[in-house]
Amino acid sequence: MSQVSIQQAMQQFLEKSRLKQRVQALQIKDLWAELMGKTIANYTDDIRLVNHQLIISTHVPPLRQELVYQREKIRNRVNEALGENAVHEVIIK
């Protein structure tokens, strides 16, 4: 029987479970202000991760338009922060 650290056991569990995207969504929410800045974070209403699609909601039309232009940059920043290719597409609502 091999010994596995708690961290390794949790990572193995998350890889096989349906909770992985929910955990990643929480990580993104925690990092959002750091990744995009406090102003954007303040005007972002909701962030969800569904089937590798990052769905960002805001009620501010100019911000919505700016986020549309930055979709690729957002995807790259989030994936880099998570250390894996968790986001394939960014959708702005």
PDB file of N, CA and C in Angstrom:
ATOM      1  N   MET A   1       0.847  -1.182   0.000  1.00  0.00           N
ATOM      2  CA  MET A   1       0.000   0.000   0.000  1.00  0.00           C
ATOM      3  C   MET A   1       0.891   1.243   0.000  1.00  0.00           C
ATOM      4  N   SER A   2       0.692   2.110  -0.959  1.00  0.00           N
ATOM      5  CA  SER A   2       1.524   3.309  -1.047  1.00  0.00           C
ATOM      6  C   SER A   2       0.914   4.447  -0.237  1.00  0.00           C
ATOM      7  N   GLN A   3       1.778   5.312   0.222  1.00  0.00           N
ATOM      8  CA  GLN A   3       1.312   6.455   1.000  1.00  0.00           C
ATOM      9  C   GLN A   3       1.078   7.631   0.062  1.00  0.00           C
ATOM     10  N   VAL A   4      -0.019   8.322   0.303  1.00  0.00           N
ATOM     11  CA  VAL A   4      -0.396   9.471  -0.509  1.00  0.00           C
ATOM     12  C   VAL A   4      -0.701  10.619   0.434  1.00  0.00           C
ATOM     13  N   SER A   5      -0.219  11.792   0.083  1.00  0.00           N
ATOM     14  CA  SER A   5      -0.505  12.953   0.936  1.00  0.00           C
ATOM     15  C   SER A   5      -1.979  13.333   0.792  1.00  0.00           C
ATOM     16  N   ILE A   6      -2.464  14.080   1.742  1.00  0.00           N
ATOM     17  CA  ILE A   6      -3.861  14.522   1.700  1.00  0.00           C
ATOM     18  C   ILE A   6      -4.105  15.361   0.456  1.00  0.00           C
ATOM     19  N   GLN A   7      -3.159  16.229   0.116  1.00  0.00           N
ATOM     20  CA  GLN A   7      -3.302  17.071  -1.069  1.00  0.00           C
ATOM     21  C   GLN A   7      -3.411  16.214  -2.331  1.00  0.00           C
ATOM     22  N   GLN A   8      -2.563  15.203  -2.460  1.00  0.00           N
ATOM     23  CA  GLN A   8      -2.616  14.319  -3.618  1.00  0.00           C
ATOM     24  C   GLN A   8      -3.931  13.548  -3.663  1.00  0.00           C
ATOM     25  N   ALA A   9      -4.391  13.091  -2.516  1.00  0.00           N
ATOM     26  CA  ALA A   9      -5.657  12.362  -2.451  1.00  0.00           C
ATOM     27  C   ALA A   9      -6.820  13.257  -2.867  1.00  0.00           C
ATOM     28  N   MET A  10      -6.806  14.518  -2.415  1.00  0.00           N
ATOM     29  CA  MET A  10      -7.867  15.460  -2.784  1.00  0.00           C
ATOM     30  C   MET A  10      -7.836  15.751  -4.289  1.00  0.00           C
ATOM     31  N   GLN A  11      -6.649  15.919  -4.845  1.00  0.00           N
ATOM     32  CA  GLN A  11      -6.532  16.181  -6.282  1.00  0.00           C
ATOM     33  C   GLN A  11      -7.039  14.992  -7.092  1.00  0.00           C
ATOM     34  N   GLN A  12      -6.709  13.795  -6.673  1.00  0.00           N
ATOM     35  CA  GLN A  12      -7.188  12.600  -7.367  1.00  0.00           C
ATOM     36  C   GLN A  12      -8.700  12.496  -7.271  1.00  0.00           C
ATOM     37  N   PHE A  13      -9.244  12.809  -6.093  1.00  0.00           N
ATOM     38  CA  PHE A  13     -10.692  12.773  -5.906  1.00  0.00           C
ATOM     39  C   PHE A  13     -11.387  13.796  -6.815  1.00  0.00           C
ATOM     40  N   LEU A  14     -10.865  15.026  -6.840  1.00  0.00           N
ATOM     41  CA  LEU A  14     -11.480  16.075  -7.650  1.00  0.00           C
ATOM     42  C   LEU A  14     -11.409  15.766  -9.141  1.00  0.00           C
ATOM     43  N   GLU A  15     -10.320  15.154  -9.582  1.00  0.00           N
ATOM     44  CA  GLU A  15     -10.176  14.797 -10.996  1.00  0.00           C
ATOM     45  C   GLU A  15     -11.283  13.824 -11.427  1.00  0.00           C
ATOM     46  N   LYS A  16     -11.676  12.962 -10.518  1.00  0.00           N
ATOM     47  CA  LYS A  16     -12.660  11.937 -10.858  1.00  0.00           C
ATOM     48  C   LYS A  16     -14.086  12.346 -10.499  1.00  0.00           C
ATOM     49  N   SER A  17     -14.251  13.427  -9.774  1.00  0.00           N
ATOM     50  CA  SER A  17     -15.576  13.816  -9.316  1.00  0.00           C
ATOM     51  C   SER A  17     -16.167  14.934 -10.167  1.00  0.00           C
ATOM     52  N   ARG A  18     -17.454  15.144 -10.016  1.00  0.00           N
ATOM     53  CA  ARG A  18     -18.144  16.214 -10.728  1.00  0.00           C
ATOM     54  C   ARG A  18     -17.985  17.558 -10.019  1.00  0.00           C
ATOM     55  N   LEU A  19     -17.324  17.569  -8.892  1.00  0.00           N
ATOM     56  CA  LEU A  19     -17.141  18.797  -8.124  1.00  0.00           C
ATOM     57  C   LEU A  19     -16.013  19.673  -8.661  1.00  0.00           C
ATOM     58  N   LYS A  20     -15.204  19.143  -9.537  1.00  0.00           N
ATOM     59  CA  LYS A  20     -14.012  19.857  -9.983  1.00  0.00           C
ATOM     60  C   LYS A  20     -14.337  21.236 -10.549  1.00  0.00           C
ATOM     61  N   GLN A  21     -15.325  21.329 -11.441  1.00  0.00           N
ATOM     62  CA  GLN A  21     -15.654  22.634 -12.030  1.00  0.00           C
ATOM     63  C   GLN A  21     -16.228  23.594 -10.997  1.00  0.00           C
ATOM     64  N   ARG A  22     -16.935  23.086 -10.021  1.00  0.00           N
ATOM     65  CA  ARG A  22     -17.457  23.963  -8.968  1.00  0.00           C
ATOM     66  C   ARG A  22     -16.313  24.536  -8.129  1.00  0.00           C
ATOM     67  N   VAL A  23     -15.339  23.708  -7.826  1.00  0.00           N
ATOM     68  CA  VAL A  23     -14.177  24.167  -7.071  1.00  0.00           C
ATOM     69  C   VAL A  23     -13.398  25.189  -7.898  1.00  0.00           C
ATOM     70  N   GLN A  24     -13.226  24.914  -9.190  1.00  0.00           N
ATOM     71  CA  GLN A  24     -12.531  25.859 -10.059  1.00  0.00           C
ATOM     72  C   GLN A  24     -13.291  27.184 -10.150  1.00  0.00           C
ATOM     73  N   ALA A  25     -14.617  27.133 -10.206  1.00  0.00           N
ATOM     74  CA  ALA A  25     -15.420  28.361 -10.252  1.00  0.00           C
ATOM     75  C   ALA A  25     -15.198  29.194  -8.992  1.00  0.00           C
ATOM     76  N   LEU A  26     -15.133  28.540  -7.854  1.00  0.00           N
ATOM     77  CA  LEU A  26     -14.861  29.256  -6.603  1.00  0.00           C
ATOM     78  C   LEU A  26     -13.463  29.860  -6.605  1.00  0.00           C
ATOM     79  N   GLN A  27     -12.507  29.141  -7.146  1.00  0.00           N
ATOM     80  CA  GLN A  27     -11.148  29.672  -7.238  1.00  0.00           C
ATOM     81  C   GLN A  27     -11.115  30.909  -8.139  1.00  0.00           C
ATOM     82  N   ILE A  28     -11.834  30.857  -9.239  1.00  0.00           N
ATOM     83  CA  ILE A  28     -11.883  31.999 -10.166  1.00  0.00           C
ATOM     84  C   ILE A  28     -12.513  33.201  -9.468  1.00  0.00           C
ATOM     85  N   LYS A  29     -13.598  32.981  -8.748  1.00  0.00           N
ATOM     86  CA  LYS A  29     -14.248  34.085  -8.031  1.00  0.00           C
ATOM     87  C   LYS A  29     -13.295  34.709  -7.015  1.00  0.00           C
ATOM     88  N   ASP A  30     -12.535  33.872  -6.328  1.00  0.00           N
ATOM     89  CA  ASP A  30     -11.579  34.374  -5.340  1.00  0.00           C
ATOM     90  C   ASP A  30     -10.462  35.183  -5.992  1.00  0.00           C
ATOM     91  N   LEU A  31     -10.061  34.794  -7.198  1.00  0.00           N
ATOM     92  CA  LEU A  31      -8.949  35.445  -7.886  1.00  0.00           C
ATOM     93  C   LEU A  31      -9.381  36.586  -8.805  1.00  0.00           C
ATOM     94  N   TRP A  32     -10.684  36.766  -9.009  1.00  0.00           N
ATOM     95  CA  TRP A  32     -11.198  37.681 -10.023  1.00  0.00           C
ATOM     96  C   TRP A  32     -10.675  39.112  -9.860  1.00  0.00           C
ATOM     97  N   ALA A  33     -10.714  39.660  -8.669  1.00  0.00           N
ATOM     98  CA  ALA A  33     -10.236  41.034  -8.437  1.00  0.00           C
ATOM     99  C   ALA A  33      -8.738  41.135  -8.718  1.00  0.00           C
ATOM    100  N   GLU A  34      -8.007  40.104  -8.367  1.00  0.00           N
ATOM    101  CA  GLU A  34      -6.563  40.096  -8.605  1.00  0.00           C
ATOM    102  C   GLU A  34      -6.254  39.999 -10.103  1.00  0.00           C
ATOM    103  N   LEU A  35      -7.043  39.188 -10.814  1.00  0.00           N
ATOM    104  CA  LEU A  35      -6.803  38.984 -12.239  1.00  0.00           C
ATOM    105  C   LEU A  35      -7.235  40.174 -13.089  1.00  0.00           C
ATOM    106  N   MET A  36      -8.373  40.778 -12.740  1.00  0.00           N
ATOM    107  CA  MET A  36      -8.962  41.798 -13.603  1.00  0.00           C
ATOM    108  C   MET A  36      -8.976  43.196 -13.002  1.00  0.00           C
ATOM    109  N   GLY A  37      -8.670  43.312 -11.738  1.00  0.00           N
ATOM    110  CA  GLY A  37      -8.685  44.613 -11.081  1.00  0.00           C
ATOM    111  C   GLY A  37      -9.945  44.804 -10.255  1.00  0.00           C
ATOM    112  N   LYS A  38      -9.856  45.654  -9.250  1.00  0.00           N
ATOM    113  CA  LYS A  38     -10.977  45.851  -8.325  1.00  0.00           C
ATOM    114  C   LYS A  38     -12.183  46.508  -8.983  1.00  0.00           C
ATOM    115  N   THR A  39     -11.962  47.431  -9.899  1.00  0.00           N
ATOM    116  CA  THR A  39     -13.080  48.123 -10.547  1.00  0.00           C
ATOM    117  C   THR A  39     -13.930  47.148 -11.345  1.00  0.00           C
ATOM    118  N   ILE A  40     -13.291  46.335 -12.156  1.00  0.00           N
ATOM    119  CA  ILE A  40     -14.037  45.343 -12.936  1.00  0.00           C
ATOM    120  C   ILE A  40     -14.719  44.355 -12.000  1.00  0.00           C
ATOM    121  N   ALA A  41     -14.034  43.926 -10.962  1.00  0.00           N
ATOM    122  CA  ALA A  41     -14.619  42.978 -10.012  1.00  0.00           C
ATOM    123  C   ALA A  41     -15.852  43.563  -9.326  1.00  0.00           C
ATOM    124  N   ASN A  42     -15.813  44.851  -9.014  1.00  0.00           N
ATOM    125  CA  ASN A  42     -16.964  45.493  -8.352  1.00  0.00           C
ATOM    126  C   ASN A  42     -18.197  45.523  -9.234  1.00  0.00           C
ATOM    127  N   TYR A  43     -18.017  45.625 -10.539  1.00  0.00           N
ATOM    128  CA  TYR A  43     -19.153  45.720 -11.457  1.00  0.00           C
ATOM    129  C   TYR A  43     -19.496  44.401 -12.136  1.00  0.00           C
ATOM    130  N   THR A  44     -18.838  43.339 -11.728  1.00  0.00           N
ATOM    131  CA  THR A  44     -19.165  42.011 -12.234  1.00  0.00           C
ATOM    132  C   THR A  44     -20.232  41.408 -11.316  1.00  0.00           C
ATOM    133  N   ASP A  45     -21.364  41.037 -11.898  1.00  0.00           N
ATOM    134  CA  ASP A  45     -22.477  40.518 -11.102  1.00  0.00           C
ATOM    135  C   ASP A  45     -22.311  39.039 -10.747  1.00  0.00           C
ATOM    136  N   ASP A  46     -21.868  38.234 -11.708  1.00  0.00           N
ATOM    137  CA  ASP A  46     -21.779  36.792 -11.471  1.00  0.00           C
ATOM    138  C   ASP A  46     -20.699  36.191 -12.358  1.00  0.00           C
ATOM    139  N   ILE A  47     -20.073  35.156 -11.847  1.00  0.00           N
ATOM    140  CA  ILE A  47     -19.080  34.390 -12.599  1.00  0.00           C
ATOM    141  C   ILE A  47     -19.411  32.923 -12.385  1.00  0.00           C
ATOM    142  N   ARG A  48     -19.589  32.196 -13.490  1.00  0.00           N
ATOM    143  CA  ARG A  48     -19.876  30.762 -13.415  1.00  0.00           C
ATOM    144  C   ARG A  48     -18.985  30.013 -14.393  1.00  0.00           C
ATOM    145  N   LEU A  49     -18.695  28.777 -14.079  1.00  0.00           N
ATOM    146  CA  LEU A  49     -17.935  27.895 -14.956  1.00  0.00           C
ATOM    147  C   LEU A  49     -18.808  26.685 -15.241  1.00  0.00           C
ATOM    148  N   VAL A  50     -19.251  26.573 -16.497  1.00  0.00           N
ATOM    149  CA  VAL A  50     -20.142  25.486 -16.900  1.00  0.00           C
ATOM    150  C   VAL A  50     -19.574  24.854 -18.168  1.00  0.00           C
ATOM    151  N   ASN A  51     -19.270  23.583 -18.106  1.00  0.00           N
ATOM    152  CA  ASN A  51     -18.733  22.849 -19.258  1.00  0.00           C
ATOM    153  C   ASN A  51     -17.564  23.576 -19.913  1.00  0.00           C
ATOM    154  N   HIS A  52     -16.630  24.010 -19.112  1.00  0.00           N
ATOM    155  CA  HIS A  52     -15.422  24.714 -19.562  1.00  0.00           C
ATOM    156  C   HIS A  52     -15.720  26.070 -20.197  1.00  0.00           C
ATOM    157  N   GLN A  53     -16.922  26.592 -19.975  1.00  0.00           N
ATOM    158  CA  GLN A  53     -17.282  27.934 -20.432  1.00  0.00           C
ATOM    159  C   GLN A  53     -17.356  28.841 -19.212  1.00  0.00           C
ATOM    160  N   LEU A  54     -16.565  29.908 -19.230  1.00  0.00           N
ATOM    161  CA  LEU A  54     -16.597  30.898 -18.164  1.00  0.00           C
ATOM    162  C   LEU A  54     -17.647  31.928 -18.547  1.00  0.00           C
ATOM    163  N   ILE A  55     -18.705  32.012 -17.746  1.00  0.00           N
ATOM    164  CA  ILE A  55     -19.818  32.920 -18.030  1.00  0.00           C
ATOM    165  C   ILE A  55     -19.737  34.077 -17.047  1.00  0.00           C
ATOM    166  N   ILE A  56     -19.542  35.284 -17.599  1.00  0.00           N
ATOM    167  CA  ILE A  56     -19.381  36.483 -16.793  1.00  0.00           C
ATOM    168  C   ILE A  56     -20.578  37.392 -17.051  1.00  0.00           C
ATOM    169  N   SER A  57     -21.241  37.818 -15.980  1.00  0.00           N
ATOM    170  CA  SER A  57     -22.409  38.690 -16.102  1.00  0.00           C
ATOM    171  C   SER A  57     -22.116  40.052 -15.489  1.00  0.00           C
ATOM    172  N   THR A  58     -22.560  41.097 -16.187  1.00  0.00           N
ATOM    173  CA  THR A  58     -22.462  42.454 -15.667  1.00  0.00           C
ATOM    174  C   THR A  58     -23.658  43.261 -16.169  1.00  0.00           C
ATOM    175  N   HIS A  59     -24.070  44.234 -15.374  1.00  0.00           N
ATOM    176  CA  HIS A  59     -25.198  45.092 -15.752  1.00  0.00           C
ATOM    177  C   HIS A  59     -24.725  46.411 -16.365  1.00  0.00           C
ATOM    178  N   VAL A  60     -23.419  46.564 -16.542  1.00  0.00           N
ATOM    179  CA  VAL A  60     -22.838  47.802 -17.057  1.00  0.00           C
ATOM    180  C   VAL A  60     -22.456  47.598 -18.531  1.00  0.00           C
ATOM    181  N   PRO A  61     -23.230  48.210 -19.460  1.00  0.00           N
ATOM    182  CA  PRO A  61     -22.971  47.982 -20.894  1.00  0.00           C
ATOM    183  C   PRO A  61     -21.545  48.310 -21.355  1.00  0.00           C
ATOM    184  N   PRO A  62     -20.924  49.427 -20.941  1.00  0.00           N
ATOM    185  CA  PRO A  62     -19.545  49.666 -21.407  1.00  0.00           C
ATOM    186  C   PRO A  62     -18.557  48.599 -20.915  1.00  0.00           C
ATOM    187  N   LEU A  63     -18.741  48.132 -19.700  1.00  0.00           N
ATOM    188  CA  LEU A  63     -17.881  47.075 -19.176  1.00  0.00           C
ATOM    189  C   LEU A  63     -18.123  45.785 -19.951  1.00  0.00           C
ATOM    190  N   ARG A  64     -19.371  45.487 -20.239  1.00  0.00           N
ATOM    191  CA  ARG A  64     -19.709  44.285 -21.003  1.00  0.00           C
ATOM    192  C   ARG A  64     -18.963  44.307 -22.344  1.00  0.00           C
ATOM    193  N   GLN A  65     -18.996  45.448 -23.013  1.00  0.00           N
ATOM    194  CA  GLN A  65     -18.324  45.567 -24.308  1.00  0.00           C
ATOM    195  C   GLN A  65     -16.806  45.401 -24.168  1.00  0.00           C
ATOM    196  N   GLU A  66     -16.235  45.998 -23.147  1.00  0.00           N
ATOM    197  CA  GLU A  66     -14.786  45.869 -22.914  1.00  0.00           C
ATOM    198  C   GLU A  66     -14.414  44.420 -22.631  1.00  0.00           C
ATOM    199  N   LEU A  67     -15.230  43.716 -21.843  1.00  0.00           N
ATOM    200  CA  LEU A  67     -14.949  42.305 -21.552  1.00  0.00           C
ATOM    201  C   LEU A  67     -15.056  41.450 -22.808  1.00  0.00           C
ATOM    202  N   VAL A  68     -15.962  41.794 -23.701  1.00  0.00           N
ATOM    203  CA  VAL A  68     -16.079  41.060 -24.969  1.00  0.00           C
ATOM    204  C   VAL A  68     -14.763  41.159 -25.738  1.00  0.00           C
ATOM    205  N   TYR A  69     -14.183  42.344 -25.771  1.00  0.00           N
ATOM    206  CA  TYR A  69     -12.911  42.533 -26.462  1.00  0.00           C
ATOM    207  C   TYR A  69     -11.763  41.797 -25.778  1.00  0.00           C
ATOM    208  N   GLN A  70     -11.872  41.568 -24.487  1.00  0.00           N
ATOM    209  CA  GLN A  70     -10.789  40.944 -23.718  1.00  0.00           C
ATOM    210  C   GLN A  70     -11.003  39.456 -23.447  1.00  0.00           C
ATOM    211  N   ARG A  71     -11.933  38.822 -24.137  1.00  0.00           N
ATOM    212  CA  ARG A  71     -12.261  37.417 -23.851  1.00  0.00           C
ATOM    213  C   ARG A  71     -11.037  36.499 -23.878  1.00  0.00           C
ATOM    214  N   GLU A  72     -10.223  36.624 -24.901  1.00  0.00           N
ATOM    215  CA  GLU A  72      -9.048  35.754 -25.026  1.00  0.00           C
ATOM    216  C   GLU A  72      -8.058  36.010 -23.891  1.00  0.00           C
ATOM    217  N   LYS A  73      -7.875  37.264 -23.557  1.00  0.00           N
ATOM    218  CA  LYS A  73      -6.966  37.640 -22.466  1.00  0.00           C
ATOM    219  C   LYS A  73      -7.477  37.091 -21.132  1.00  0.00           C
ATOM    220  N   ILE A  74      -8.790  37.171 -20.917  1.00  0.00           N
ATOM    221  CA  ILE A  74      -9.406  36.650 -19.698  1.00  0.00           C
ATOM    222  C   ILE A  74      -9.187  35.137 -19.611  1.00  0.00           C
ATOM    223  N   ARG A  75      -9.454  34.441 -20.714  1.00  0.00           N
ATOM    224  CA  ARG A  75      -9.289  32.983 -20.749  1.00  0.00           C
ATOM    225  C   ARG A  75      -7.848  32.611 -20.399  1.00  0.00           C
ATOM    226  N   ASN A  76      -6.900  33.295 -21.015  1.00  0.00           N
ATOM    227  CA  ASN A  76      -5.485  32.991 -20.763  1.00  0.00           C
ATOM    228  C   ASN A  76      -5.094  33.273 -19.317  1.00  0.00           C
ATOM    229  N   ARG A  77      -5.538  34.391 -18.761  1.00  0.00           N
ATOM    230  CA  ARG A  77      -5.206  34.742 -17.375  1.00  0.00           C
ATOM    231  C   ARG A  77      -5.784  33.734 -16.384  1.00  0.00           C
ATOM    232  N   VAL A  78      -7.028  33.353 -16.601  1.00  0.00           N
ATOM    233  CA  VAL A  78      -7.686  32.408 -15.692  1.00  0.00           C
ATOM    234  C   VAL A  78      -7.003  31.045 -15.767  1.00  0.00           C
ATOM    235  N   ASN A  79      -6.755  30.567 -16.972  1.00  0.00           N
ATOM    236  CA  ASN A  79      -6.098  29.267 -17.123  1.00  0.00           C
ATOM    237  C   ASN A  79      -4.704  29.280 -16.505  1.00  0.00           C
ATOM    238  N   GLU A  80      -3.991  30.371 -16.677  1.00  0.00           N
ATOM    239  CA  GLU A  80      -2.651  30.487 -16.086  1.00  0.00           C
ATOM    240  C   GLU A  80      -2.741  30.481 -14.555  1.00  0.00           C
ATOM    241  N   ALA A  81      -3.717  31.199 -14.016  1.00  0.00           N
ATOM    242  CA  ALA A  81      -3.875  31.261 -12.554  1.00  0.00           C
ATOM    243  C   ALA A  81      -4.250  29.897 -11.975  1.00  0.00           C
ATOM    244  N   LEU A  82      -5.063  29.136 -12.696  1.00  0.00           N
ATOM    245  CA  LEU A  82      -5.472  27.810 -12.220  1.00  0.00           C
ATOM    246  C   LEU A  82      -4.414  26.752 -12.499  1.00  0.00           C
ATOM    247  N   GLY A  83      -3.511  27.047 -13.414  1.00  0.00           N
ATOM    248  CA  GLY A  83      -2.467  26.086 -13.732  1.00  0.00           C
ATOM    249  C   GLY A  83      -2.916  24.944 -14.622  1.00  0.00           C
ATOM    250  N   GLU A  84      -4.039  25.136 -15.300  1.00  0.00           N
ATOM    251  CA  GLU A  84      -4.529  24.121 -16.231  1.00  0.00           C
ATOM    252  C   GLU A  84      -5.507  24.761 -17.217  1.00  0.00           C
ATOM    253  N   ASN A  85      -5.848  24.028 -18.242  1.00  0.00           N
ATOM    254  CA  ASN A  85      -6.740  24.532 -19.287  1.00  0.00           C
ATOM    255  C   ASN A  85      -8.204  24.290 -18.891  1.00  0.00           C
ATOM    256  N   ALA A  86      -8.666  25.005 -17.879  1.00  0.00           N
ATOM    257  CA  ALA A  86     -10.012  24.806 -17.350  1.00  0.00           C
ATOM    258  C   ALA A  86     -11.068  25.562 -18.143  1.00  0.00           C
ATOM    259  N   VAL A  87     -10.682  26.689 -18.755  1.00  0.00           N
ATOM    260  CA  VAL A  87     -11.632  27.527 -19.492  1.00  0.00           C
ATOM    261  C   VAL A  87     -11.299  27.438 -20.978  1.00  0.00           C
ATOM    262  N   HIS A  88     -12.290  26.992 -21.766  1.00  0.00           N
ATOM    263  CA  HIS A  88     -12.111  26.897 -23.216  1.00  0.00           C
ATOM    264  C   HIS A  88     -12.740  28.097 -23.909  1.00  0.00           C
ATOM    265  N   GLU A  89     -13.756  28.677 -23.295  1.00  0.00           N
ATOM    266  CA  GLU A  89     -14.494  29.782 -23.925  1.00  0.00           C
ATOM    267  C   GLU A  89     -14.968  30.743 -22.843  1.00  0.00           C
ATOM    268  N   VAL A  90     -15.000  32.034 -23.171  1.00  0.00           N
ATOM    269  CA  VAL A  90     -15.505  33.057 -22.248  1.00  0.00           C
ATOM    270  C   VAL A  90     -16.746  33.666 -22.868  1.00  0.00           C
ATOM    271  N   ILE A  91     -17.830  33.679 -22.113  1.00  0.00           N
ATOM    272  CA  ILE A  91     -19.102  34.229 -22.561  1.00  0.00           C
ATOM    273  C   ILE A  91     -19.451  35.413 -21.658  1.00  0.00           C
ATOM    274  N   ILE A  92     -19.762  36.551 -22.283  1.00  0.00           N
ATOM    275  CA  ILE A  92     -20.105  37.754 -21.537  1.00  0.00           C
ATOM    276  C   ILE A  92     -21.593  38.009 -21.688  1.00  0.00           C
ATOM    277  N   LYS A  93     -22.277  38.174 -20.562  1.00  0.00           N
ATOM    278  CA  LYS A  93     -23.730  38.450 -20.577  1.00  0.00           C
ATOM    279  C   LYS A  93     -24.010  39.745 -19.869  1.00  0.00           C
TER     280      LYS A  93
END
